[in-house]
């Protein structure tokens, strides 16, 4: 395996990389969708990784229409209310998050990277990222955080990871991004950073979504740390 060269910081995505809030997001969307009789399946849920709340609901409605012929349309106001309702369900579930919800390997690799003198940071599309970070009790370790409330363009736009690098005062090519979402890897690639994809190869299909390195999960990534850093 190639070693990472000239790297000064590792920027982690949050949901699906440090913790599995993806399941909580999916459950909250599913509850709202069931109440509205909007068809919602696992394939659609997988498309919501790393995508903003607004874009997530657009995707849910597009998929429901294309796959299941769901015809109902929502006014702007109704659409916003559906997003708010889902967010309420999601926020209700956040109290269940504790340090034990850190994904296997995530804490170990963060400690290791820090001990080698690299900076570590988080770039999350989630507007609820601060609450999640607080419940995981990892904030003291982080050199910078950018969350969904601080950006105009969501992933796959490079803004989020570039903002994290800017906060640390680092050049983009000196940062490596760890992402579970195709949209997030695309964001890192477009931002001129090294990308590490977490998840199955089939997830990163398009040319611009291909990560420079890929690991099946965080444990797999953690097991290769000595070779990489
Ligand atoms: P919120 P990440 C993303 O977080 C999630 O993966 C995605 O499923 C969610 O829709 C998005 O945050 C927005 O979250 O509704 O809490 O603002 O993967 O970028 O850490
Ligand atoms: Mg993610």
Coordinates of N, CA and C and ligand atoms in Angstrom, one line a residue:
X1 N 0.8 -1.2 0.0 CA 0.0 0.0 0.0 C 0.9 1.3 0.0
X2 N 0.4 2.3 -0.8 CA 1.1 3.6 -0.8 C 1.0 4.2 0.6
X3 N 2.1 5.0 0.9 CA 2.0 5.8 2.2 C 1.4 7.1 1.8
X4 N 0.7 7.7 2.8 CA 0.2 9.1 2.6 C 1.4 10.1 2.7
X5 N 1.6 10.9 1.7 CA 2.8 11.8 1.8 C 2.3 13.3 1.9
X6 N 3.1 14.1 2.6 CA 2.9 15.5 2.8 C 1.5 15.9 3.4
X7 N 1.1 15.0 4.2 CA -0.2 15.2 4.9 C 0.0 15.9 6.2
X8 N -0.9 16.9 6.5 CA -0.8 17.6 7.8 C -2.0 17.4 8.7
X9 N -3.1 17.0 8.0 CA -4.4 16.9 8.8 C -5.3 15.8 8.1
X10 N -6.1 15.2 9.0 CA -7.1 14.2 8.5 C -8.4 14.8 8.9
X11 N -9.3 15.0 7.9 CA -10.6 15.5 8.1 C -11.6 14.3 8.0
X12 N -12.3 14.1 9.1 CA -13.3 13.0 9.1 C -14.7 13.5 8.8
X13 N -15.4 12.8 8.1 CA -16.9 12.9 8.0 C -17.4 12.4 9.3
X14 N -18.6 12.7 9.7 CA -19.1 12.3 11.0 C -20.1 11.0 10.9
X15 N -21.2 11.3 10.2 CA -22.2 10.2 10.1 C -21.7 9.1 9.2
X16 N -21.6 7.9 9.7 CA -21.1 6.8 8.9 C -19.6 6.6 8.9
X17 N -18.9 7.5 9.6 CA -17.4 7.4 9.7 C -17.0 7.3 11.2
X18 N -17.4 8.2 12.0 CA -17.1 8.2 13.4 C -18.2 7.5 14.2
X19 N -19.5 7.7 13.7 CA -20.6 7.0 14.4 C -21.6 6.7 13.3
X20 N -22.5 5.8 13.7 CA -23.5 5.3 12.7 C -24.9 6.0 12.9
X21 N -24.8 7.4 12.8 CA -26.1 8.1 12.9 C -26.9 7.9 11.6
X22 N -26.3 7.3 10.6 CA -27.1 7.1 9.3 C -28.3 6.3 9.6
X23 N -28.2 5.3 10.6 CA -29.4 4.5 10.9 C -30.4 5.3 11.6
X24 N -30.0 6.3 12.4 CA -31.0 7.2 13.1 C -31.7 8.1 12.1
X25 N -30.9 8.6 11.1 CA -31.5 9.4 10.0 C -32.5 8.6 9.3
X26 N -32.1 7.3 8.9 CA -33.0 6.5 8.1 C -34.3 6.2 8.9
X27 N -34.2 5.9 10.2 CA -35.4 5.6 11.0 C -36.3 6.9 11.0
X28 N -35.7 8.1 11.2 CA -36.5 9.3 11.2 C -37.2 9.6 9.9
X29 N -36.5 9.4 8.8 CA -37.1 9.6 7.5 C -38.2 8.6 7.3
X30 N -38.0 7.3 7.7 CA -38.9 6.2 7.5 C -40.2 6.5 8.2
X31 N -40.1 7.0 9.5 CA -41.3 7.3 10.3 C -42.1 8.4 9.6
X32 N -41.4 9.4 9.2 CA -42.2 10.5 8.5 C -42.8 10.0 7.2
X33 N -42.0 9.2 6.4 CA -42.5 8.7 5.1 C -43.7 7.8 5.3
X34 N -43.6 6.9 6.3 CA -44.7 6.0 6.6 C -46.0 6.8 7.0
X35 N -45.8 7.8 7.8 CA -47.0 8.7 8.2 C -47.6 9.3 6.9
X36 N -46.8 9.6 5.9 CA -47.3 10.3 4.7 C -47.6 9.3 3.6
X37 N -47.4 8.0 3.9 CA -47.6 7.0 2.8 C -46.6 7.2 1.6
X38 N -45.4 7.8 1.9 CA -44.4 7.9 0.9 C -43.6 6.7 0.8
X39 N -43.6 5.9 -0.3 CA -42.8 4.7 -0.4 C -41.3 5.1 -0.2
X40 N -40.6 4.3 0.7 CA -39.2 4.6 1.1 C -38.5 3.3 1.3
X41 N -37.5 2.9 0.5 CA -36.8 1.6 0.7 C -35.3 1.8 1.0
X42 N -34.7 0.7 1.3 CA -33.3 0.8 1.7 C -32.3 1.4 0.7
X43 N -32.6 1.1 -0.6 CA -31.8 1.7 -1.7 C -31.9 3.2 -1.7
X44 N -33.1 3.7 -1.4 CA -33.2 5.2 -1.3 C -32.5 5.7 -0.1
X45 N -32.6 5.0 1.0 CA -31.9 5.4 2.2 C -30.4 5.5 2.0
X46 N -29.8 4.6 1.2 CA -28.4 4.6 1.0 C -28.0 5.8 0.2
X47 N -28.9 6.3 -0.6 CA -28.6 7.5 -1.5 C -28.6 8.8 -0.6
X48 N -29.0 8.7 0.6 CA -29.0 10.0 1.5 C -27.8 10.2 2.3
X49 N -26.8 9.3 2.1 CA -25.6 9.4 2.9 C -24.9 10.7 2.5
X50 N -24.6 11.6 3.5 CA -23.8 12.8 3.3 C -24.5 13.9 2.6
X51 N -25.8 13.7 2.2 CA -26.6 14.6 1.5 C -27.4 15.5 2.5
X52 N -27.6 16.8 2.1 CA -28.3 17.7 3.1 C -29.7 17.2 3.3
X53 N -30.3 17.8 4.3 CA -31.7 17.4 4.7 C -32.6 17.7 3.5
X54 N -32.5 18.9 3.0 CA -33.4 19.3 1.9 C -33.2 18.4 0.7
X55 N -32.0 18.2 0.3 CA -31.7 17.3 -0.9 C -32.2 15.9 -0.6
X56 N -32.1 15.5 0.7 CA -32.5 14.1 1.0 C -34.0 14.0 0.7
X57 N -34.8 15.0 1.1 CA -36.3 14.9 0.9 C -36.6 14.9 -0.6
X58 N -35.8 15.8 -1.3 CA -36.0 15.8 -2.8 C -35.8 14.4 -3.4
X59 N -34.7 13.8 -2.9 CA -34.4 12.4 -3.4 C -35.5 11.4 -3.1
X60 N -36.0 11.5 -1.8 CA -37.0 10.5 -1.4 C -38.2 10.7 -2.3
X61 N -38.6 11.9 -2.6 CA -39.8 12.1 -3.4 C -39.6 11.7 -4.9
X62 N -38.4 12.0 -5.4 CA -38.1 11.6 -6.7 C -38.1 10.1 -6.9
X63 N -37.5 9.4 -5.9 CA -37.4 7.9 -6.0 C -38.8 7.4 -5.9
X64 N -39.6 7.9 -4.9 CA -41.0 7.4 -4.7 C -41.8 7.6 -6.0
X65 N -41.6 8.7 -6.7 CA -42.3 8.9 -8.0 C -41.8 8.0 -9.1
X66 N -40.5 7.9 -9.3 CA -39.9 7.1 -10.3 C -40.1 5.6 -10.1
X67 N -39.9 5.1 -8.9 CA -40.0 3.7 -8.6 C -41.4 3.2 -8.3
X68 N -42.1 4.0 -7.7 CA -43.5 3.5 -7.2 C -44.6 4.3 -7.7
X69 N -44.4 5.3 -8.6 CA -45.5 6.1 -9.2 C -46.2 7.0 -8.1
X70 N -45.4 7.4 -7.1 CA -46.0 8.3 -6.0 C -46.2 9.7 -6.6
X71 N -47.4 10.1 -6.7 CA -47.7 11.3 -7.5 C -47.9 12.6 -6.7
X72 N -48.1 12.4 -5.4 CA -48.4 13.6 -4.6 C -47.3 14.7 -4.6
X73 N -47.7 15.9 -4.8 CA -46.7 17.0 -4.8 C -47.0 17.8 -3.5
X74 N -45.9 18.5 -3.0 CA -46.0 19.3 -1.8 C -45.7 20.7 -2.1
X75 N -46.4 21.6 -1.4 CA -46.0 23.0 -1.6 C -44.7 23.2 -0.8
X76 N -44.1 24.4 -1.0 CA -42.9 24.7 -0.4 C -43.0 24.6 1.2
X77 N -44.2 25.2 1.6 CA -44.4 25.2 3.1 C -44.6 23.7 3.6
X78 N -45.3 22.9 2.9 CA -45.5 21.5 3.3 C -44.2 20.7 3.3
X79 N -43.4 21.0 2.2 CA -42.1 20.4 2.1 C -41.2 20.7 3.4
X80 N -41.2 22.0 3.7 CA -40.4 22.4 4.9 C -40.9 21.8 6.2
X81 N -42.3 21.6 6.3 CA -42.8 21.0 7.4 C -42.4 19.5 7.5
X82 N -42.3 18.9 6.4 CA -41.9 17.4 6.4 C -40.5 17.3 6.9
X83 N -39.6 18.3 6.4 CA -38.2 18.3 6.9 C -38.1 18.5 8.4
X84 N -38.9 19.5 8.9 CA -38.9 19.8 10.3 C -39.4 18.6 11.1
X85 N -40.4 17.9 10.6 CA -41.0 16.8 11.3 C -39.9 15.7 11.4
X86 N -39.3 15.4 10.3 CA -38.2 14.4 10.3 C -37.1 14.8 11.3
X87 N -36.7 16.1 11.2 CA -35.6 16.5 12.1 C -36.0 16.4 13.6
X88 N -37.2 16.6 13.9 CA -37.7 16.4 15.3 C -37.5 14.9 15.7
X89 N -37.9 14.0 14.8 CA -37.7 12.6 15.2 C -36.2 12.2 15.3
X90 N -35.4 12.8 14.4 CA -34.0 12.6 14.5 C -33.4 13.1 15.8
X91 N -33.8 14.4 16.1 CA -33.3 15.0 17.4 C -33.7 14.2 18.6
X92 N -34.9 13.7 18.6 CA -35.3 12.8 19.7 C -34.4 11.6 19.9
X93 N -33.9 11.1 18.8 CA -33.0 9.9 18.9 C -31.6 10.2 19.3
X94 N -31.2 11.5 19.3 CA -29.8 11.8 19.6 C -29.4 11.6 21.0
X95 N -30.4 11.6 21.9 CA -30.0 11.4 23.3 C -29.6 10.0 23.6
X96 N -29.8 9.1 22.6 CA -29.4 7.7 22.8 C -27.9 7.6 22.5
X97 N -27.2 8.6 21.9 CA -25.8 8.5 21.5 C -24.9 8.7 22.7
X98 N -24.0 7.8 22.9 CA -23.0 7.9 24.0 C -21.6 7.6 23.4
X99 N -20.5 7.7 24.1 CA -19.2 7.4 23.6 C -19.2 5.9 23.0
X100 N -20.0 5.1 23.6 CA -20.0 3.7 23.1 C -20.5 3.6 21.6
X101 N -21.1 4.6 21.1 CA -21.6 4.6 19.8 C -20.6 5.0 18.7
X102 N -19.3 5.1 19.2 CA -18.2 5.4 18.2 C -18.0 4.1 17.4
X103 N -17.9 4.2 16.1 CA -17.7 3.0 15.3 C -16.4 2.3 15.6
X104 N -16.4 1.0 15.5 CA -15.2 0.2 15.8 C -14.0 0.7 15.0
X105 N -12.9 1.0 15.7 CA -11.7 1.5 15.0 C -11.6 3.0 14.9
X106 N -12.7 3.7 15.0 CA -12.7 5.2 14.8 C -11.9 5.9 15.9
X107 N -12.2 5.5 17.2 CA -11.5 6.2 18.3 C -10.0 5.8 18.2
X108 N -9.7 4.6 17.9 CA -8.3 4.1 17.9 C -7.5 4.9 16.8
X109 N -8.1 5.0 15.6 CA -7.4 5.7 14.5 C -7.2 7.2 14.8
X110 N -8.2 7.8 15.4 CA -8.1 9.2 15.7 C -7.0 9.4 16.7
X111 N -6.9 8.6 17.8 CA -5.8 8.7 18.8 C -4.4 8.5 18.1
X112 N -4.4 7.5 17.2 CA -3.1 7.2 16.5 C -2.6 8.4 15.7
X113 N -3.6 8.9 14.9 CA -3.2 10.0 14.0 C -2.8 11.2 14.8
X114 N -3.5 11.5 15.9 CA -3.1 12.6 16.8 C -1.7 12.4 17.3
X115 N -1.5 11.2 17.8 CA -0.2 10.9 18.4 C 1.0 11.0 17.4
X116 N 0.7 10.9 16.1 CA 1.7 11.0 15.1 C 1.9 12.5 14.7
X117 N 1.2 13.4 15.4 CA 1.4 14.8 15.1 C 0.5 15.5 14.1
X118 N -0.4 14.7 13.5 CA -1.3 15.3 12.5 C -2.5 16.0 13.2
X119 N -3.1 17.0 12.6 CA -4.3 17.6 13.1 C -5.5 16.7 12.7
X120 N -6.5 16.7 13.6 CA -7.7 16.0 13.2 C -8.9 17.0 13.3
X121 N -9.9 16.8 12.3 CA -11.0 17.7 12.2 C -12.2 16.9 11.7
X122 N -13.4 17.6 11.8 CA -14.6 17.0 11.3 C -15.3 17.9 10.3
X123 N -15.8 17.4 9.2 CA -16.6 18.1 8.2 C -17.9 17.4 8.0
X124 N -19.0 17.8 8.6 CA -20.2 17.1 8.5 C -21.3 18.0 7.9
X125 N -22.1 17.4 7.0 CA -23.2 18.1 6.4 C -24.3 18.4 7.4
X126 N -24.3 17.7 8.5 CA -25.4 17.7 9.4 C -25.4 19.0 10.2
X127 N -26.6 19.6 10.3 CA -26.9 20.8 11.1 C -26.9 20.4 12.6
X128 N -27.0 19.1 12.9 CA -27.0 18.6 14.2 C -25.7 18.0 14.7
X129 N -24.6 18.3 13.9 CA -23.3 17.7 14.2 C -22.8 18.0 15.6
X130 N -23.0 19.2 16.0 CA -22.4 19.6 17.4 C -23.0 18.7 18.5
X131 N -24.3 18.5 18.4 CA -24.9 17.6 19.5 C -24.3 16.2 19.4
X132 N -24.1 15.7 18.2 CA -23.6 14.4 18.1 C -22.1 14.3 18.7
X133 N -21.3 15.3 18.3 CA -19.9 15.4 18.7 C -19.9 15.4 20.3
X134 N -20.8 16.3 20.8 CA -20.8 16.4 22.3 C -21.2 15.1 22.9
X135 N -22.2 14.4 22.4 CA -22.6 13.2 23.0 C -21.5 12.1 22.9
X136 N -20.7 12.1 21.8 CA -19.6 11.2 21.7 C -18.4 11.5 22.5
X137 N -18.4 12.7 23.1 CA -17.3 13.2 23.9 C -16.0 13.2 23.2
X138 N -15.9 13.7 21.9 CA -14.7 13.7 21.2 C -14.2 15.1 20.9
X139 N -15.0 16.1 21.4 CA -14.7 17.5 21.0 C -13.3 18.0 21.3
X140 N -12.8 17.5 22.5 CA -11.5 18.0 23.0 C -10.3 17.6 22.0
X141 N -10.6 16.5 21.3 CA -9.5 16.0 20.4 C -9.4 16.8 19.0
X142 N -10.5 17.6 18.7 CA -10.6 18.1 17.4 C -10.0 19.5 17.2
X143 N -9.2 19.7 16.1 CA -8.6 21.0 15.8 C -9.6 21.9 15.1
X144 N -10.6 21.3 14.4 CA -11.6 22.2 13.8 C -12.8 21.3 13.4
X145 N -14.0 22.0 13.4 CA -15.2 21.4 13.0 C -16.0 22.3 12.1
X146 N -16.5 21.8 10.9 CA -17.4 22.6 10.1 C -18.7 21.8 10.0
X147 N -19.8 22.3 10.3 CA -21.1 21.6 10.2 C -22.0 22.2 9.2
X148 N -23.1 21.6 9.0 CA -24.1 22.0 8.0 C -24.7 23.4 8.1
X149 N -24.5 24.0 9.3 CA -25.1 25.3 9.5 C -24.1 26.4 8.9
X150 N -22.9 26.0 8.6 CA -21.8 26.9 8.3 C -21.5 27.0 6.8
X151 N -22.3 26.2 6.0 CA -21.9 26.1 4.6 C -23.1 26.5 3.7
X152 N -22.8 27.0 2.5 CA -23.9 27.3 1.5 C -24.2 26.2 0.6
X153 N -23.1 25.5 0.2 CA -23.3 24.4 -0.8 C -22.9 23.0 -0.1
X154 N -23.9 22.1 -0.2 CA -23.6 20.8 0.5 C -22.8 19.9 -0.4
X155 N -22.3 18.8 0.2 CA -21.5 17.8 -0.6 C -22.4 17.4 -1.8
X156 N -22.0 17.2 -3.0 CA -20.6 17.0 -3.4 C -19.8 18.2 -3.7
X157 N -20.3 19.4 -3.4 CA -19.5 20.6 -3.6 C -18.4 20.6 -2.6
X158 N -17.2 21.1 -3.0 CA -16.0 21.0 -2.1 C -16.0 22.0 -0.9
X159 N -17.0 22.9 -0.8 CA -17.0 24.0 0.2 C -16.7 23.4 1.6
X160 N -17.4 22.4 2.0 CA -17.3 22.0 3.4 C -15.9 21.6 3.8
X161 N -15.2 20.8 3.0 CA -13.9 20.3 3.4 C -12.8 21.4 3.2
X162 N -13.1 22.3 2.2 CA -12.2 23.4 2.1 C -12.3 24.4 3.2
X163 N -13.5 24.6 3.8 CA -13.7 25.4 4.9 C -13.0 24.9 6.2
X164 N -13.0 23.5 6.3 CA -12.3 22.9 7.4 C -10.8 23.2 7.3
X165 N -10.2 23.0 6.1 CA -8.8 23.3 5.9 C -8.5 24.7 6.1
X166 N -9.4 25.6 5.7 CA -9.2 27.1 5.9 C -9.1 27.4 7.4
X167 N -10.1 26.8 8.1 CA -10.1 27.0 9.6 C -8.8 26.6 10.3
X168 N -8.1 25.5 9.7 CA -6.8 25.1 10.3 C -5.7 25.8 9.6
X169 N -5.9 26.6 8.6 CA -4.9 27.4 7.9 C -4.0 26.4 7.1
X170 N -4.6 25.4 6.6 CA -3.8 24.4 5.8 C -4.1 24.4 4.3
X171 N -3.1 24.1 3.5 CA -3.4 24.0 2.0 C -4.2 22.7 1.8
X172 N -5.1 22.7 0.8 CA -6.0 21.6 0.6 C -5.2 20.3 0.3
X173 N -4.1 20.4 -0.4 CA -3.4 19.2 -0.8 C -2.7 18.6 0.4
X174 N -2.7 19.3 1.6 CA -2.1 18.7 2.8 C -3.1 18.0 3.7
X175 N -4.3 17.9 3.1 CA -5.4 17.3 3.9 C -5.9 16.0 3.3
X176 N -6.3 15.1 4.1 CA -6.9 13.8 3.6 C -8.3 13.8 4.3
X177 N -9.3 13.4 3.4 CA -10.6 13.3 3.9 C -11.1 11.8 4.0
X178 N -11.7 11.5 5.1 CA -12.3 10.2 5.3 C -13.8 10.2 5.2
X179 N -14.4 9.5 4.2 CA -15.8 9.7 3.9 C -16.5 8.3 3.6
X180 N -17.7 8.2 4.1 CA -18.5 7.0 3.7 C -19.4 7.2 2.5
X181 N -19.6 8.5 2.2 CA -20.6 8.8 1.1 C -19.9 9.1 -0.2
X182 N -20.5 8.6 -1.3 CA -20.0 8.9 -2.6 C -19.9 10.4 -2.8
X183 N -21.0 11.1 -2.3 CA -21.0 12.6 -2.5 C -19.9 13.3 -1.7
X184 N -19.5 12.7 -0.6 CA -18.4 13.2 0.2 C -17.0 13.0 -0.4
X185 N -16.8 11.8 -1.0 CA -15.6 11.5 -1.7 C -15.4 12.5 -2.9
X186 N -16.6 12.7 -3.6 CA -16.6 13.6 -4.7 C -16.2 15.0 -4.3
X187 N -16.7 15.4 -3.1 CA -16.4 16.7 -2.5 C -14.9 16.9 -2.2
X188 N -14.3 15.8 -1.6 CA -12.9 15.8 -1.3 C -12.0 15.9 -2.6
X189 N -12.4 15.1 -3.6 CA -11.7 15.1 -4.9 C -11.7 16.4 -5.5
X190 N -13.0 17.0 -5.6 CA -13.1 18.3 -6.2 C -12.4 19.4 -5.5
X191 N -12.2 19.2 -4.2 CA -11.5 20.2 -3.3 C -10.0 20.1 -3.4
X192 N -9.4 19.1 -4.1 CA -8.0 19.0 -4.3 C -7.3 18.3 -3.1
X193 N -8.1 17.4 -2.4 CA -7.6 16.7 -1.2 C -7.5 15.2 -1.5
X194 N -6.7 14.5 -0.7 CA -6.6 13.1 -0.8 C -7.9 12.5 -0.2
X195 N -8.5 11.5 -0.9 CA -9.7 10.9 -0.4 C -9.6 9.5 0.0
X196 N -10.2 9.2 1.2 CA -10.3 7.8 1.7 C -11.8 7.5 1.7
X197 N -12.2 6.4 1.0 CA -13.6 6.0 1.0 C -13.8 4.9 2.0
X198 N -14.8 4.9 2.8 CA -15.1 3.9 3.7 C -16.4 3.2 3.3
X199 N -16.4 1.9 2.9 CA -17.6 1.3 2.4 C -17.3 0.4 1.2
X200 N -18.3 -0.3 0.7 CA -18.1 -1.2 -0.4 C -17.7 -0.5 -1.7
X201 N -17.0 -1.2 -2.5 CA -16.5 -0.6 -3.8 C -17.7 -0.1 -4.6
X202 N -18.8 -0.9 -4.6 CA -20.0 -0.5 -5.5 C -20.6 0.8 -5.1
X203 N -20.3 1.3 -3.9 CA -20.9 2.6 -3.5 C -20.3 3.8 -4.3
X204 N -19.0 3.6 -4.7 CA -18.3 4.7 -5.3 C -18.2 4.4 -6.8
X205 N -19.3 4.7 -7.5 CA -19.4 4.2 -8.9 C -18.8 5.1 -9.9
X206 N -19.2 6.4 -9.9 CA -18.8 7.4 -10.9 C -17.3 7.7 -10.8
X207 N -16.7 8.1 -11.9 CA -15.2 8.4 -11.9 C -14.9 9.4 -10.8
X208 N -15.7 10.5 -10.7 CA -15.4 11.5 -9.7 C -15.7 11.1 -8.3
X209 N -16.3 10.0 -8.1 CA -16.6 9.5 -6.7 C -15.5 8.4 -6.3
X210 N -14.6 8.2 -7.1 CA -13.6 7.1 -6.8 C -12.6 7.7 -5.8
X211 N -12.5 7.0 -4.6 CA -11.5 7.5 -3.6 C -10.1 7.1 -3.9
X212 N -9.1 7.8 -3.4 CA -7.7 7.4 -3.6 C -7.3 6.1 -2.9
X213 N -8.0 5.9 -1.7 CA -7.8 4.7 -1.0 C -9.2 4.3 -0.5
X214 N -9.4 3.0 -0.3 CA -10.8 2.6 0.1 C -10.6 1.4 1.1
X215 N -11.4 1.5 2.2 CA -11.4 0.4 3.2 C -12.9 0.0 3.4
X216 N -13.1 -1.2 3.8 CA -14.5 -1.7 3.9 C -15.2 -1.0 5.1
X217 N -14.5 -0.8 6.2 CA -15.1 -0.1 7.3 C -14.0 0.5 8.1
X218 N -14.3 1.1 9.2 CA -13.3 1.9 10.0 C -12.3 0.9 10.7
X219 N -12.7 -0.3 11.0 CA -11.8 -1.3 11.6 C -10.8 -1.7 10.6
X220 N -11.2 -1.9 9.3 CA -10.3 -2.2 8.2 C -9.3 -1.0 8.1
X221 N -9.8 0.2 8.1 CA -8.9 1.4 7.9 C -7.9 1.4 9.1
X222 N -8.4 1.2 10.3 CA -7.6 1.2 11.5 C -6.5 0.2 11.5
X223 N -6.8 -1.0 10.9 CA -5.8 -2.1 10.8 C -4.6 -1.8 9.9
X224 N -4.9 -0.8 9.0 CA -3.8 -0.4 8.0 C -3.1 0.9 8.4
X225 N -3.3 1.4 9.6 CA -2.8 2.7 9.9 C -1.3 2.8 9.9
X226 N -0.6 1.8 10.3 CA 0.9 1.9 10.4 C 1.4 2.0 9.0
X227 N 0.8 1.3 8.0 CA 1.3 1.3 6.6 C 1.0 2.7 6.0
X228 N -0.1 3.3 6.4 CA -0.5 4.5 5.7 C 0.1 5.8 6.2
X229 N 0.2 5.9 7.6 CA 0.7 7.2 8.2 C 2.2 7.0 8.7
Ligands
LIG1 P1 -29.2 17.1 9.3 P2 -22.4 13.6 7.3 C1 -25.0 13.9 6.8 O1 -24.0 13.9 7.7 C2 -25.8 12.6 6.8 O2 -25.0 11.6 6.3 C3 -27.0 12.8 5.9 O3 -27.7 11.6 5.9 C4 -27.9 13.9 6.5 O4 -29.0 14.1 5.7 C5 -27.1 15.2 6.5 O5 -25.9 15.0 7.3 C6 -27.9 16.3 7.1 O6 -28.2 16.1 8.4 O7 -30.5 16.8 8.8 O8 -28.9 16.6 10.7 O9 -28.7 18.5 9.1 O10 -22.4 12.2 6.7 O11 -22.0 14.7 6.4 O12 -21.7 13.7 8.7
LIG2 MG1 -21.2 10.3 6.1

